[in-house]
CSV table of C-alpha atoms in Angstrom, one decimal:
chain,number,residue,atom,x,y,z
A,1269,MET,CA,9.6,-5.7,-15.8
A,1270,ASP,CA,12.1,-3.8,-13.7
A,1271,VAL,CA,12.3,-0.1,-13.7
A,1272,VAL,CA,15.7,1.6,-13.2
A,1273,ILE,CA,15.7,5.0,-11.7
A,1274,PRO,CA,19.0,6.8,-12.6
A,1275,LYS,CA,21.1,7.7,-9.5
A,1276,ASP,CA,21.0,11.4,-10.3
A,1277,ILE,CA,17.2,11.3,-10.1
A,1278,VAL,CA,17.3,9.4,-6.8
A,1279,ALA,CA,19.9,11.9,-5.5
A,1280,ALA,CA,17.7,14.9,-6.6
A,1281,THR,CA,14.9,13.6,-4.4
A,1282,LYS,CA,17.2,13.6,-1.4
A,1283,MET,CA,15.5,10.3,-0.3
A,1284,SER,CA,17.0,6.9,0.3
A,1285,GLU,CA,16.0,4.1,-2.0
A,1286,ALA,CA,13.6,2.8,0.7
A,1287,GLN,CA,11.9,6.2,1.1
A,1288,LEU,CA,11.5,6.5,-2.6
A,1289,LYS,CA,10.0,3.0,-2.9
A,1290,LEU,CA,7.6,3.9,-0.1
A,1291,GLU,CA,6.5,7.1,-1.8
A,1292,ILE,CA,6.0,5.2,-5.1
A,1293,ALA,CA,4.0,2.5,-3.4
A,1294,ILE,CA,1.8,5.0,-1.6
A,1295,MET,CA,1.2,6.9,-4.8
A,1296,LEU,CA,0.2,3.7,-6.6
A,1297,TYR,CA,-2.0,2.7,-3.7
A,1298,LYS,CA,-3.8,6.1,-3.7
A,1299,GLN,CA,-4.5,5.7,-7.4
A,1300,GLU,CA,-5.8,2.1,-6.7
A,1301,LYS,CA,-3.2,0.6,-9.0
A,1302,ILE,CA,-1.9,-1.8,-6.3
A,1303,SER,CA,-3.4,-3.2,-3.2
A,1304,SER,CA,-2.1,-2.6,0.3
A,1305,GLY,CA,-1.0,-6.3,0.4
A,1306,ARG,CA,1.0,-5.9,-2.8
A,1307,ALA,CA,2.5,-2.7,-1.5
A,1308,CYS,CA,3.5,-4.4,1.7
A,1309,GLN,CA,5.0,-7.3,-0.1
A,1310,TRP,CA,7.1,-5.0,-2.3
A,1311,LEU,CA,8.2,-2.8,0.6
A,1312,GLY,CA,8.9,-5.7,2.9
A,1313,MET,CA,6.7,-4.3,5.7
A,1314,ASN,CA,3.6,-5.5,7.4
A,1315,LEU,CA,0.1,-4.1,7.0
A,1316,ILE,CA,0.2,-2.2,10.3
A,1317,GLU,CA,3.4,-0.4,9.3
A,1318,PHE,CA,2.0,0.5,5.9
A,1319,ARG,CA,-1.3,1.8,7.3
A,1320,ARG,CA,0.7,3.9,9.8
A,1321,GLU,CA,2.5,5.4,6.8
A,1322,LEU,CA,-0.8,6.1,5.1
A,1323,GLY,CA,-2.2,7.7,8.2
A,1324,GLN,CA,0.8,10.0,8.6
A,1325,ARG,CA,0.1,11.2,5.1
A,1326,GLY,CA,-3.6,11.5,5.6
A,1327,VAL,CA,-4.3,8.8,3.0
A,1328,THR,CA,-7.5,6.9,3.5
A,1329,ILE,CA,-7.7,3.1,3.3
A,1330,ASN,CA,-9.2,1.8,0.0
A,1331,TYR,CA,-12.1,-0.2,1.4
A,1332,ASP,CA,-15.5,0.0,-0.3
A,1333,VAL,CA,-18.9,-1.7,0.0
A,1334,ALA,CA,-17.8,-4.6,-2.2
A,1335,ASP,CA,-14.8,-5.2,0.1
A,1336,PHE,CA,-17.1,-5.1,3.2
A,1337,GLU,CA,-19.6,-7.5,1.6
A,1338,SER,CA,-16.7,-9.8,0.7
A,1339,ASP,CA,-15.4,-9.7,4.3
A,1340,LEU,CA,-18.9,-10.5,5.6
A,1341,LYS,CA,-19.2,-13.5,3.3
A,1342,THR,CA,-15.8,-14.8,4.4
A,1343,LEU,CA,-16.6,-14.4,8.1
A,1344,ARG,CA,-20.0,-16.2,7.6
A,1345,SER,CA,-18.3,-19.0,5.8
A,1346,LEU,CA,-15.8,-19.4,8.7
A,1347,GLY,CA,-18.7,-19.4,11.2
A,1348,ARG,CA,-17.6,-16.2,12.8
A,1349,LEU,CA,-20.9,-14.3,12.2
């Protein structure tokens, strides 16, 4: 599904399309509706750039104990731990 934002709404924000997309992506990320990887893919930026944007806004990275345990499992399976 594509969402169309009327030009007058975009104009009212005084943001470019790219800025508006970034704000939407960050909002969805903060609400844990999309992952950082999905946000990066949609925005066409890499993870470091996206995390920089999060940091500038004081948004913490969504990373919990389950993520940590999954990363440990992956590292062990690769023989890196």
